[in-house]
PDB file of C-alpha atoms in Angstrom:
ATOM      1  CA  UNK A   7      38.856  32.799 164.146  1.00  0.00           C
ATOM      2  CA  UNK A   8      37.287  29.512 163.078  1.00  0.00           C
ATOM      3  CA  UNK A   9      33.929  30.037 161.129  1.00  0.00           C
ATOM      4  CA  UNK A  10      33.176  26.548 162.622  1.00  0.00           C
ATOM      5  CA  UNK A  11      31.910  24.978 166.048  1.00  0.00           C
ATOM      6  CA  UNK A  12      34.652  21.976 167.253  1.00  0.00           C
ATOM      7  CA  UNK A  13      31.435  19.783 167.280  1.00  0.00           C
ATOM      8  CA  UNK A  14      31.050  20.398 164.072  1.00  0.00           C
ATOM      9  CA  UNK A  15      34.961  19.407 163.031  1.00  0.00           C
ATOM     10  CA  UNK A  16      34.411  16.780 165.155  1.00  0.00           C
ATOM     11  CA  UNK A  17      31.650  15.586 163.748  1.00  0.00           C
ATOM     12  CA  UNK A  18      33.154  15.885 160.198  1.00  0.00           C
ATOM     13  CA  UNK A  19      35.983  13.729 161.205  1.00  0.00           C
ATOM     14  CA  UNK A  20      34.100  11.115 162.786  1.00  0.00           C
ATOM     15  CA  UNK A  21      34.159   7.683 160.354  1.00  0.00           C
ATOM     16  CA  UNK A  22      30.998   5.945 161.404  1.00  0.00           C
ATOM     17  CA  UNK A  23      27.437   6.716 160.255  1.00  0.00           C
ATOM     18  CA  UNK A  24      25.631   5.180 163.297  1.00  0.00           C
ATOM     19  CA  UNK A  25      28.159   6.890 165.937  1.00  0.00           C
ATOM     20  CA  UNK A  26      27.509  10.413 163.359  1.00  0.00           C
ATOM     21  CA  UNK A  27      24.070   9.838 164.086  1.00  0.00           C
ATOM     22  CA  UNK A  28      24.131   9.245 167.783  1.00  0.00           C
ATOM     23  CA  UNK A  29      26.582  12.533 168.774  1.00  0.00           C
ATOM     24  CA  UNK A  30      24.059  14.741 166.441  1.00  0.00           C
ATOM     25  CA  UNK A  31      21.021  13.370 168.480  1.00  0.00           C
ATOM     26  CA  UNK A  32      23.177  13.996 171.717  1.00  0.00           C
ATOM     27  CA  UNK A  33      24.437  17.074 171.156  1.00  0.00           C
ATOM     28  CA  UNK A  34      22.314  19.220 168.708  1.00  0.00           C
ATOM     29  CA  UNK A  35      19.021  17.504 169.061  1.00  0.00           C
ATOM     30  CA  UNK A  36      19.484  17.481 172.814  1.00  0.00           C
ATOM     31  CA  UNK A  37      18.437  13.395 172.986  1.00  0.00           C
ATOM     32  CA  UNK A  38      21.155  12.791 175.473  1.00  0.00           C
ATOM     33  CA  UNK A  39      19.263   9.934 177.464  1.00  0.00           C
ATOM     34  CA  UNK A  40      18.635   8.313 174.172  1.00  0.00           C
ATOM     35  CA  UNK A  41      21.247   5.018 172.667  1.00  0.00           C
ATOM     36  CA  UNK A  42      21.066   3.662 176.572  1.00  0.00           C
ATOM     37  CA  UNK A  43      24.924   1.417 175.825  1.00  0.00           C
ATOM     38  CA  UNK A  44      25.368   2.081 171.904  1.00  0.00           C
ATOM     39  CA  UNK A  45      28.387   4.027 172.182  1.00  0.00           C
ATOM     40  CA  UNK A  46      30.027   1.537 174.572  1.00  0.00           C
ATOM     41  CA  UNK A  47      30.263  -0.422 171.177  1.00  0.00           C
ATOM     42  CA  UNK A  48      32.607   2.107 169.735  1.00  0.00           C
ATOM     43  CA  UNK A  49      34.906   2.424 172.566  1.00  0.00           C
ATOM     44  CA  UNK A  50      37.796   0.059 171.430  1.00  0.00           C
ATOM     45  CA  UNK A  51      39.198  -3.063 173.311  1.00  0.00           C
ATOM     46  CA  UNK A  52      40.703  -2.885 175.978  1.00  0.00           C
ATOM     47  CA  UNK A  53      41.464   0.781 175.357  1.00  0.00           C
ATOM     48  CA  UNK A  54      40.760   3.300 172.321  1.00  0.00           C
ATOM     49  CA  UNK A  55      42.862   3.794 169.754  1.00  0.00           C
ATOM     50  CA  UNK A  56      41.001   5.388 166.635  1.00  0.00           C
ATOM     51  CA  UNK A  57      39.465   9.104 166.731  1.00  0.00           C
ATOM     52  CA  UNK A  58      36.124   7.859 166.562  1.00  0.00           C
ATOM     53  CA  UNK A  59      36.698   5.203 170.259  1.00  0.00           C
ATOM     54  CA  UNK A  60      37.757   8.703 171.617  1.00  0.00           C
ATOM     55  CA  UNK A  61      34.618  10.867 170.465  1.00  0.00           C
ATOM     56  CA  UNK A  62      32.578   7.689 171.524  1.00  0.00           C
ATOM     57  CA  UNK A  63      34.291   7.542 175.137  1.00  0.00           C
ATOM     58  CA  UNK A  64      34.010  11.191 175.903  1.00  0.00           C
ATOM     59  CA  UNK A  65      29.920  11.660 174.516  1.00  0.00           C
ATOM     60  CA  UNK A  66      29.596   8.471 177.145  1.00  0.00           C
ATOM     61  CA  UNK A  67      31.395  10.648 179.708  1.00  0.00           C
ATOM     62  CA  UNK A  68      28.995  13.619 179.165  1.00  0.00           C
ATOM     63  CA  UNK A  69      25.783  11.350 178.772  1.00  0.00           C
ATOM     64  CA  UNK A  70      26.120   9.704 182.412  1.00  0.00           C
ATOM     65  CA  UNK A  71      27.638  13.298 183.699  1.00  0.00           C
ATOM     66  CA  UNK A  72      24.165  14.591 182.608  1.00  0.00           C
ATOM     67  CA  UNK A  73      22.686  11.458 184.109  1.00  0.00           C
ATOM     68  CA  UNK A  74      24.055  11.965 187.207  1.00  0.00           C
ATOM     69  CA  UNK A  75      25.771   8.622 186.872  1.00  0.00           C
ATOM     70  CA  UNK A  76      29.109  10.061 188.355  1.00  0.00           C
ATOM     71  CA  UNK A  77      30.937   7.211 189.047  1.00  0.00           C
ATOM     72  CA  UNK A  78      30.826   5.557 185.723  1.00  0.00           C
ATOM     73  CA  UNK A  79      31.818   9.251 184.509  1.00  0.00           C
ATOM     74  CA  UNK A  80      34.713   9.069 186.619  1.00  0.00           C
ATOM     75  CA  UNK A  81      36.126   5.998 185.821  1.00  0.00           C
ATOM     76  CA  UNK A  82      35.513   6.738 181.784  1.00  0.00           C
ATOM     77  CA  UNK A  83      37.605  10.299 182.395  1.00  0.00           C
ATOM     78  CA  UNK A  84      40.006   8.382 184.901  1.00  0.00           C
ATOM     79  CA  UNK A  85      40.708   6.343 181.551  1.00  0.00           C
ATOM     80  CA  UNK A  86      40.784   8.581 178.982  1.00  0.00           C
ATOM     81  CA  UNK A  87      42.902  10.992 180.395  1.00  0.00           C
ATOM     82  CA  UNK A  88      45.427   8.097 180.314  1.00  0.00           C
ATOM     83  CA  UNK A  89      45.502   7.926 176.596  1.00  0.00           C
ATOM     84  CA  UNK A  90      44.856  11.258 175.273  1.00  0.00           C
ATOM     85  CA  UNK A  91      48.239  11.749 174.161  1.00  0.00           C
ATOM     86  CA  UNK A  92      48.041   9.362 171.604  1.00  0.00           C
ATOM     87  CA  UNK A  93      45.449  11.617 169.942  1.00  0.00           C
ATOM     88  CA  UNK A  94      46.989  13.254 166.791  1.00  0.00           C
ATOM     89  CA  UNK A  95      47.842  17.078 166.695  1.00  0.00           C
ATOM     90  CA  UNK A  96      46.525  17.905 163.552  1.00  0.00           C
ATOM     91  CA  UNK A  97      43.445  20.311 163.151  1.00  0.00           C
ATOM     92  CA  UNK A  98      41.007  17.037 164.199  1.00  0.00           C
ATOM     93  CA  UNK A  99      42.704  15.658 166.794  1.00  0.00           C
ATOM     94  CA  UNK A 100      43.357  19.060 168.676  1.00  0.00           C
ATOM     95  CA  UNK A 101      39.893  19.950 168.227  1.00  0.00           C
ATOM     96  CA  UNK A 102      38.739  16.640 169.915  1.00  0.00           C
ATOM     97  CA  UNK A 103      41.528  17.207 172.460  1.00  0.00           C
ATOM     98  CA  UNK A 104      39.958  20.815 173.254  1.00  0.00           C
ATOM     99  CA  UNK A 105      36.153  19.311 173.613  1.00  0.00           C
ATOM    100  CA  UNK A 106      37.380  16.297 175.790  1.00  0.00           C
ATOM    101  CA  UNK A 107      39.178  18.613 178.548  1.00  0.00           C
ATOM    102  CA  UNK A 108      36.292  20.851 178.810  1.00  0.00           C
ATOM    103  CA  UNK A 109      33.892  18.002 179.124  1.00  0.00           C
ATOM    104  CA  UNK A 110      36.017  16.757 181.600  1.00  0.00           C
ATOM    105  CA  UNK A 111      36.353  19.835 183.139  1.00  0.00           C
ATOM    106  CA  UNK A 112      32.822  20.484 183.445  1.00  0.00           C
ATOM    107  CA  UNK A 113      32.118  17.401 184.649  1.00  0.00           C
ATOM    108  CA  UNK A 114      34.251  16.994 187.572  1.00  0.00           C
ATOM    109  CA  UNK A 115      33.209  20.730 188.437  1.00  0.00           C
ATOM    110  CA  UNK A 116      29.822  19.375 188.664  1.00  0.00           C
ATOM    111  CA  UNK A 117      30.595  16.335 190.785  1.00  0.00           C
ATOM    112  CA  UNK A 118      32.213  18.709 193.241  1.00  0.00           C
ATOM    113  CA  UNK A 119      35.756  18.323 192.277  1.00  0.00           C
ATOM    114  CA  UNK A 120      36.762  21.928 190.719  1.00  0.00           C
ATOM    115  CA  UNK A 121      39.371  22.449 193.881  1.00  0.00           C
ATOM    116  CA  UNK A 122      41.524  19.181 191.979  1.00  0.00           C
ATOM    117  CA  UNK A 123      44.416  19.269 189.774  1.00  0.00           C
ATOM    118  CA  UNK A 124      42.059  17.184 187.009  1.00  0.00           C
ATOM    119  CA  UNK A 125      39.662  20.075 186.777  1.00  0.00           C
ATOM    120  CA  UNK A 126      42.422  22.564 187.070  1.00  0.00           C
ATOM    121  CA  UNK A 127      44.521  21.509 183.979  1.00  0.00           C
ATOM    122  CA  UNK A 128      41.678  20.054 181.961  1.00  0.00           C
ATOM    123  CA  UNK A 129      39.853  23.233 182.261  1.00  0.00           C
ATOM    124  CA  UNK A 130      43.452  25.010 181.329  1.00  0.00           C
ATOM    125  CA  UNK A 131      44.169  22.755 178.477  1.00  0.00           C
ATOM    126  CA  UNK A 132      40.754  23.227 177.136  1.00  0.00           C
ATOM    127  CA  UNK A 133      41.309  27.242 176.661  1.00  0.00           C
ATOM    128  CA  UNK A 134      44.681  26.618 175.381  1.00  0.00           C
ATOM    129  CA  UNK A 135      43.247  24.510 172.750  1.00  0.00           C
ATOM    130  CA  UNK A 136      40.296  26.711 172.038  1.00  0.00           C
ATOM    131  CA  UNK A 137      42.280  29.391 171.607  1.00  0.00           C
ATOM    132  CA  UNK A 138      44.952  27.908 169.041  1.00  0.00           C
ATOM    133  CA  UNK A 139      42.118  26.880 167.011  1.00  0.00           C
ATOM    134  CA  UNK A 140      40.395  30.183 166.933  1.00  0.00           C
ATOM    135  CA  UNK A 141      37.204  28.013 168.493  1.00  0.00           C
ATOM    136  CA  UNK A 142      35.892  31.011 169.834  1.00  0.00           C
ATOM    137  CA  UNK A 143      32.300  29.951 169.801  1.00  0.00           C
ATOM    138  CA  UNK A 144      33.660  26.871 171.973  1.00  0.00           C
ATOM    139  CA  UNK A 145      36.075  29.271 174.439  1.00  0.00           C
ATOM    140  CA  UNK A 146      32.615  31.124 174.760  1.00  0.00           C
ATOM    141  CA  UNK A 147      30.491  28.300 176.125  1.00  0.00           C
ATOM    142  CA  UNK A 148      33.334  26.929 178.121  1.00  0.00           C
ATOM    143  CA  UNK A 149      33.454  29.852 180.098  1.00  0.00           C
ATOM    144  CA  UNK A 150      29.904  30.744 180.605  1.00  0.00           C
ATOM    145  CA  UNK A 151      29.507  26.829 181.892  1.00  0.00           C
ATOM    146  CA  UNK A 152      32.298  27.801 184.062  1.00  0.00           C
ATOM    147  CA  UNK A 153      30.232  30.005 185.456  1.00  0.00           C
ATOM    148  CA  UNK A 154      27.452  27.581 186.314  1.00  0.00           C
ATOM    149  CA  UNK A 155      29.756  25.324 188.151  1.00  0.00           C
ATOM    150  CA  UNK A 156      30.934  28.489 190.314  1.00  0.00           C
ATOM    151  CA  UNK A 157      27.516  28.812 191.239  1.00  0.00           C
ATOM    152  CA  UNK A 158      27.427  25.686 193.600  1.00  0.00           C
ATOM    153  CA  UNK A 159      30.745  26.870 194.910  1.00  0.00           C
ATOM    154  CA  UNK A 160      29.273  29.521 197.369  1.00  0.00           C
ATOM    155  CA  UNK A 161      32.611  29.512 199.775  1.00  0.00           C
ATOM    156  CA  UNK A 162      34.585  29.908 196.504  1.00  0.00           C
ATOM    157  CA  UNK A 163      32.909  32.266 194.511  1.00  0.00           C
ATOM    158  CA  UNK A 164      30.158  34.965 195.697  1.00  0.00           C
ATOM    159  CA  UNK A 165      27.314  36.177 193.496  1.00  0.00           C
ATOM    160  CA  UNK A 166      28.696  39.683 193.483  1.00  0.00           C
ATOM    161  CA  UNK A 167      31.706  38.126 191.675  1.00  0.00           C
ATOM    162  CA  UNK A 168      29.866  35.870 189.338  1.00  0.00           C
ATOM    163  CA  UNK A 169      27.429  38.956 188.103  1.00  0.00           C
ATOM    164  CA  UNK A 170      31.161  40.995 187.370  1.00  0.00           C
ATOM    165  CA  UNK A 171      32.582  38.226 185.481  1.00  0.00           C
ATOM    166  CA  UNK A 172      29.510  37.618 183.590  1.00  0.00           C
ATOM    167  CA  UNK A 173      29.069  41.338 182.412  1.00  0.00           C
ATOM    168  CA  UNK A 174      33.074  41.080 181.385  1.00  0.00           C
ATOM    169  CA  UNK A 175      32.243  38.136 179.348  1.00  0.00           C
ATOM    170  CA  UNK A 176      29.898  40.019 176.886  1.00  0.00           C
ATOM    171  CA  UNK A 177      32.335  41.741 175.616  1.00  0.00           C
ATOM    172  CA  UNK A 178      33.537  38.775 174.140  1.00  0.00           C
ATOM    173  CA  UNK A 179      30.169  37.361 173.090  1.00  0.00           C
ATOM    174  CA  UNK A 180      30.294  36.322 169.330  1.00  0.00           C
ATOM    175  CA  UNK A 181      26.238  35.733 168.724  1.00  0.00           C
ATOM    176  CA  UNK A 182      22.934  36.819 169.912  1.00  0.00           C
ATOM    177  CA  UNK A 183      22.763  33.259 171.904  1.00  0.00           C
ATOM    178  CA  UNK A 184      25.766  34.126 173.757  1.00  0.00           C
ATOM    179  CA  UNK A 185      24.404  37.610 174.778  1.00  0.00           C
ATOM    180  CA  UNK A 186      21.219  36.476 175.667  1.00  0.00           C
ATOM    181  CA  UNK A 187      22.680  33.409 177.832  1.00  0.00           C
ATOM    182  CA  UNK A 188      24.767  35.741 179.897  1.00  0.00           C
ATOM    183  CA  UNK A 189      21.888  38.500 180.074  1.00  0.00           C
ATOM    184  CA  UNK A 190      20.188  35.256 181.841  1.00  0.00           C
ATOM    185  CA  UNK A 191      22.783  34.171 184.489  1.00  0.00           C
ATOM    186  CA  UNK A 192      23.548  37.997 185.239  1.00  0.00           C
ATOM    187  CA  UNK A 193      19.331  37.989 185.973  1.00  0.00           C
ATOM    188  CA  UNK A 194      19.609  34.841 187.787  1.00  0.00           C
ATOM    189  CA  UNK A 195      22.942  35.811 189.499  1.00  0.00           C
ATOM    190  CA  UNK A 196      21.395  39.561 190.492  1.00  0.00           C
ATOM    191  CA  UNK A 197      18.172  37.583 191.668  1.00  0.00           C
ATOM    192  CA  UNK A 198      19.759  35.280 193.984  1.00  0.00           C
ATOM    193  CA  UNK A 199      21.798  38.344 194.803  1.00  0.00           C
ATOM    194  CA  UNK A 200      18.703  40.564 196.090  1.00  0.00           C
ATOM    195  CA  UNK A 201      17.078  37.255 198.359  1.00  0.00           C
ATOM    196  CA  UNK A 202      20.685  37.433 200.288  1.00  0.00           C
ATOM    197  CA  UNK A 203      20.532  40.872 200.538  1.00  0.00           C
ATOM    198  CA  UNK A 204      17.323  42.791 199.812  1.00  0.00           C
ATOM    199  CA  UNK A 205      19.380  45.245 197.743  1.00  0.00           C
ATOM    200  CA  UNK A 206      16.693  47.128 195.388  1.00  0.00           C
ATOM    201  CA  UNK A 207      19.538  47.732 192.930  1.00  0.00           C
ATOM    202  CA  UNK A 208      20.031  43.677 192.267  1.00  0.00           C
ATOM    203  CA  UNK A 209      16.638  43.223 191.637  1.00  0.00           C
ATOM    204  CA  UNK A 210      16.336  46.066 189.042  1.00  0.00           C
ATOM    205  CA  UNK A 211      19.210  44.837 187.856  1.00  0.00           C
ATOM    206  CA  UNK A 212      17.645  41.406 187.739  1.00  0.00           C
ATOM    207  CA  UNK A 213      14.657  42.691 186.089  1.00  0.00           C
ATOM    208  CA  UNK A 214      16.323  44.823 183.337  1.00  0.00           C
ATOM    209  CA  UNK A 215      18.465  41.728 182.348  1.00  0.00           C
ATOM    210  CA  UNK A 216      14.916  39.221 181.775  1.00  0.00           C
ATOM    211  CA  UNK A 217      13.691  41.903 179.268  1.00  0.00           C
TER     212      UNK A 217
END
């Protein structure tokens, strides 16, 4: 198991200072909605071709997904989907591979898309590459954002369902964050769960969960 996050290999790996600095404000200092177009400079013309027009194009993807700009997000994963395969297979360029199908995966679950092949093989590919790295961390937080997108799936997935995957997932959890993020959605889940049905039991469950 890898002792580090794939943001952080990414991160690493990444050659320019300014685009460093942009992905750690985006992604660890949660100042997503900040650099309004400075990582359209690092794309690459007309398409990219260096590991740092790739981490640029998909932190552009997951800044307008969060933005609620879908359309420009689905044009962006439209195009990089095309040209992931030139991305290396070494240690980097797998890693980078991993983040940008789970992105990608996330985001088109969130624009309503998770019944389409592109969701269904980018959120595939994303475990497979999680798991050859040993990015457990990463396979964790894929899967408990996998639940969140189920969540707005009602004729998919039912709340009963979501609360017994949830509890199966802490087995796995690696950290206290982990724990503590699914002790939330199974509260949420169990909440939700008790207005549908005004089953006592979800709502101590619900309750039990908070503390």
């Amino acid at each position: 198991m890898s002792d580090k996050t794939a943001f952080e290999i990414i991160y690493q790996n990444t050659q320019s200072d300014d685009l460093k600095k942009i992905i750690y404000n985006h992604f660890i200092e949660d100042k997503w909605s900040d650099h309004t177009g400075d990582l359209t400079r690092f794309f690459g013309q007309p398409l990219p071709n260096t590991y740092d027009n790739y981490v640029a194009y998909i932190f552009q993807i997951r800044r307008n997904s969060l933005l609620y700009e879908y359309k420009r997000s689905n044009d962006l994963i439209n195009e990089l989907l095309n040209e992931l395969s030139k991305i290396e297979d070494g240690i980097p360029g797998l890693t980078l591979k991993g983040f940008i199908y789970q992105t990608i995966a996330i985001t088109l679950g969130y624009m309503g898309k998770m019944k389409g092949l592109r969701f269904k093989e980018s959120y595939s590919n994303a475990i497979s590459h999680y798991e050859r790295l040993g990015l457990m961390h990463d396979l964790n937080r894929l899967r408990i954002e996998y639940l969140d997108v189920r969540y707005y799936y009602p004729d998919d997935y039912d709340l009963l369902e979501l609360i017994q995957d949830a509890k199966a997932f802490q087995k796995d959890a690696a950290t206290e964050i982990e724990q503590s993020d699914l002790n939330f959605r199974i509260s949420v889940f169990n909440l939700m769960e008790y207005f549908r049905s005004k089953n006592q039991k979800n709502l101590m469950n619900a309750e039990e969960n908070f503390q």
